[in-house]
């Protein structure tokens, strides 16, 4: 049984790769195992609907099999890293997601536009 939470992210997305890099540095207890959606698709058969959902926002598969996505996944990660735990805990306060979730979705929806100048290998484009 996997004891780490598995973080599924878009390996072609600059923001996703930067998030992975930052959280890996902060994950002092090794709570997360990172797997790109592209690698995950090689191992698992997923529907077009599942792929679209995974391309739209970060997913975390917790050791108990429960899945968190988007804002909920980010706050889950931040709460488990010592340096970001206070911020992560604040994100669990009642009504915090009223602001946090729309902000997350706005950034996620526009990440290819926002970071298009950070693409160095030509893969940063709007998904088809």
GROMACS .gro file of C-alpha atoms in nm:
model
  128
    1UNK     CA    1   0.000   0.000   0.000
    2UNK     CA    2   0.127   0.345  -0.093
    3UNK     CA    3   0.201   0.559   0.216
    4UNK     CA    4   0.263   0.878   0.024
    5UNK     CA    5   0.007   1.095  -0.145
    6UNK     CA    6   0.047   1.085  -0.523
    7UNK     CA    7   0.039   1.424  -0.691
    8UNK     CA    8  -0.078   1.413  -1.054
    9UNK     CA    9   0.021   1.723  -1.249
   10UNK     CA   10   0.054   1.840  -1.609
   11UNK     CA   11   0.419   1.777  -1.695
   12UNK     CA   12   0.394   2.011  -1.995
   13UNK     CA   13   0.279   2.308  -1.785
   14UNK     CA   14   0.541   2.555  -1.663
   15UNK     CA   15   0.337   2.651  -1.355
   16UNK     CA   16   0.279   2.285  -1.266
   17UNK     CA   17   0.650   2.204  -1.298
   18UNK     CA   18   0.742   2.508  -1.086
   19UNK     CA   19   0.486   2.406  -0.823
   20UNK     CA   20   0.635   2.056  -0.818
   21UNK     CA   21   0.985   2.194  -0.778
   22UNK     CA   22   0.884   2.427  -0.492
   23UNK     CA   23   0.682   2.169  -0.300
   24UNK     CA   24   0.957   1.907  -0.339
   25UNK     CA   25   1.199   2.147  -0.169
   26UNK     CA   26   0.950   2.208   0.112
   27UNK     CA   27   0.842   1.843   0.152
   28UNK     CA   28   1.092   1.764   0.428
   29UNK     CA   29   0.903   1.453   0.538
   30UNK     CA   30   0.864   1.303   0.190
   31UNK     CA   31   0.485   1.306   0.202
   32UNK     CA   32   0.438   1.329  -0.175
   33UNK     CA   33   0.524   1.126  -0.481
   34UNK     CA   34   0.491   1.323  -0.806
   35UNK     CA   35   0.365   1.172  -1.128
   36UNK     CA   36   0.302   1.366  -1.445
   37UNK     CA   37  -0.029   1.314  -1.618
   38UNK     CA   38   0.166   1.214  -1.927
   39UNK     CA   39   0.346   0.935  -1.734
   40UNK     CA   40   0.025   0.834  -1.558
   41UNK     CA   41  -0.146   0.787  -1.896
   42UNK     CA   42   0.127   0.541  -1.996
   43UNK     CA   43   0.049   0.331  -1.687
   44UNK     CA   44  -0.331   0.369  -1.664
   45UNK     CA   45  -0.614   0.380  -1.912
   46UNK     CA   46  -0.818   0.691  -1.850
   47UNK     CA   47  -1.120   0.833  -2.026
   48UNK     CA   48  -1.116   1.159  -2.219
   49UNK     CA   49  -1.329   1.309  -1.942
   50UNK     CA   50  -1.077   1.202  -1.675
   51UNK     CA   51  -0.789   1.337  -1.883
   52UNK     CA   52  -0.964   1.670  -1.930
   53UNK     CA   53  -1.026   1.696  -1.554
   54UNK     CA   54  -0.662   1.614  -1.478
   55UNK     CA   55  -0.538   1.865  -1.734
   56UNK     CA   56  -0.763   2.129  -1.575
   57UNK     CA   57  -0.630   2.109  -1.220
   58UNK     CA   58  -0.381   1.932  -1.000
   59UNK     CA   59  -0.500   1.604  -0.843
   60UNK     CA   60  -0.381   1.430  -0.527
   61UNK     CA   61  -0.454   1.066  -0.456
   62UNK     CA   62  -0.421   1.023  -0.080
   63UNK     CA   63  -0.302   0.697   0.079
   64UNK     CA   64  -0.663   0.614   0.171
   65UNK     CA   65  -0.760   0.645  -0.198
   66UNK     CA   66  -0.951   0.971  -0.160
   67UNK     CA   67  -0.882   1.234  -0.425
   68UNK     CA   68  -0.843   1.608  -0.376
   69UNK     CA   69  -0.827   1.848  -0.667
   70UNK     CA   70  -0.742   2.210  -0.736
   71UNK     CA   71  -0.756   2.443  -0.437
   72UNK     CA   72  -0.823   2.152  -0.202
   73UNK     CA   73  -0.512   1.972  -0.328
   74UNK     CA   74  -0.294   2.281  -0.288
   75UNK     CA   75  -0.406   2.346   0.068
   76UNK     CA   76  -0.355   1.975   0.149
   77UNK     CA   77   0.006   2.000   0.028
   78UNK     CA   78   0.079   2.334   0.195
   79UNK     CA   79  -0.057   2.211   0.529
   80UNK     CA   80   0.187   1.917   0.522
   81UNK     CA   81   0.505   2.113   0.456
   82UNK     CA   82   0.660   2.268   0.769
   83UNK     CA   83   0.735   2.611   0.621
   84UNK     CA   84   0.397   2.650   0.453
   85UNK     CA   85   0.184   2.476   0.717
   86UNK     CA   86   0.051   2.803   0.866
   87UNK     CA   87  -0.075   2.914   0.524
   88UNK     CA   88  -0.215   2.568   0.455
   89UNK     CA   89  -0.400   2.567   0.787
   90UNK     CA   90  -0.544   2.914   0.713
   91UNK     CA   91  -0.674   2.776   0.385
   92UNK     CA   92  -0.886   2.529   0.588
   93UNK     CA   93  -1.066   2.807   0.777
   94UNK     CA   94  -1.439   2.830   0.711
   95UNK     CA   95  -1.519   3.025   0.395
   96UNK     CA   96  -1.150   3.044   0.287
   97UNK     CA   97  -1.235   2.844  -0.024
   98UNK     CA   98  -1.496   3.107  -0.122
   99UNK     CA   99  -1.198   3.320  -0.231
  100UNK     CA  100  -0.931   3.053  -0.276
  101UNK     CA  101  -1.117   2.822  -0.512
  102UNK     CA  102  -1.212   3.088  -0.771
  103UNK     CA  103  -0.859   3.231  -0.761
  104UNK     CA  104  -0.712   2.883  -0.815
  105UNK     CA  105  -0.949   2.816  -1.106
  106UNK     CA  106  -0.874   3.152  -1.268
  107UNK     CA  107  -0.500   3.086  -1.260
  108UNK     CA  108  -0.539   2.722  -1.369
  109UNK     CA  109  -0.760   2.818  -1.664
  110UNK     CA  110  -0.516   3.084  -1.780
  111UNK     CA  111  -0.183   2.923  -1.694
  112UNK     CA  112  -0.084   2.869  -2.057
  113UNK     CA  113  -0.152   3.235  -2.135
  114UNK     CA  114   0.011   3.369  -1.819
  115UNK     CA  115   0.330   3.164  -1.855
  116UNK     CA  116   0.356   3.133  -2.234
  117UNK     CA  117   0.686   3.326  -2.233
  118UNK     CA  118   0.836   3.075  -1.989
  119UNK     CA  119   0.804   2.786  -2.233
  120UNK     CA  120   1.142   2.686  -2.366
  121UNK     CA  121   1.065   2.359  -2.545
  122UNK     CA  122   0.753   2.447  -2.744
  123UNK     CA  123   0.505   2.235  -2.547
  124UNK     CA  124   0.337   2.523  -2.366
  125UNK     CA  125   0.025   2.573  -2.567
  126UNK     CA  126  -0.342   2.564  -2.500
  127UNK     CA  127  -0.461   2.202  -2.484
  128UNK     CA  128  -0.675   2.091  -2.779
   0.00000   0.00000   0.00000
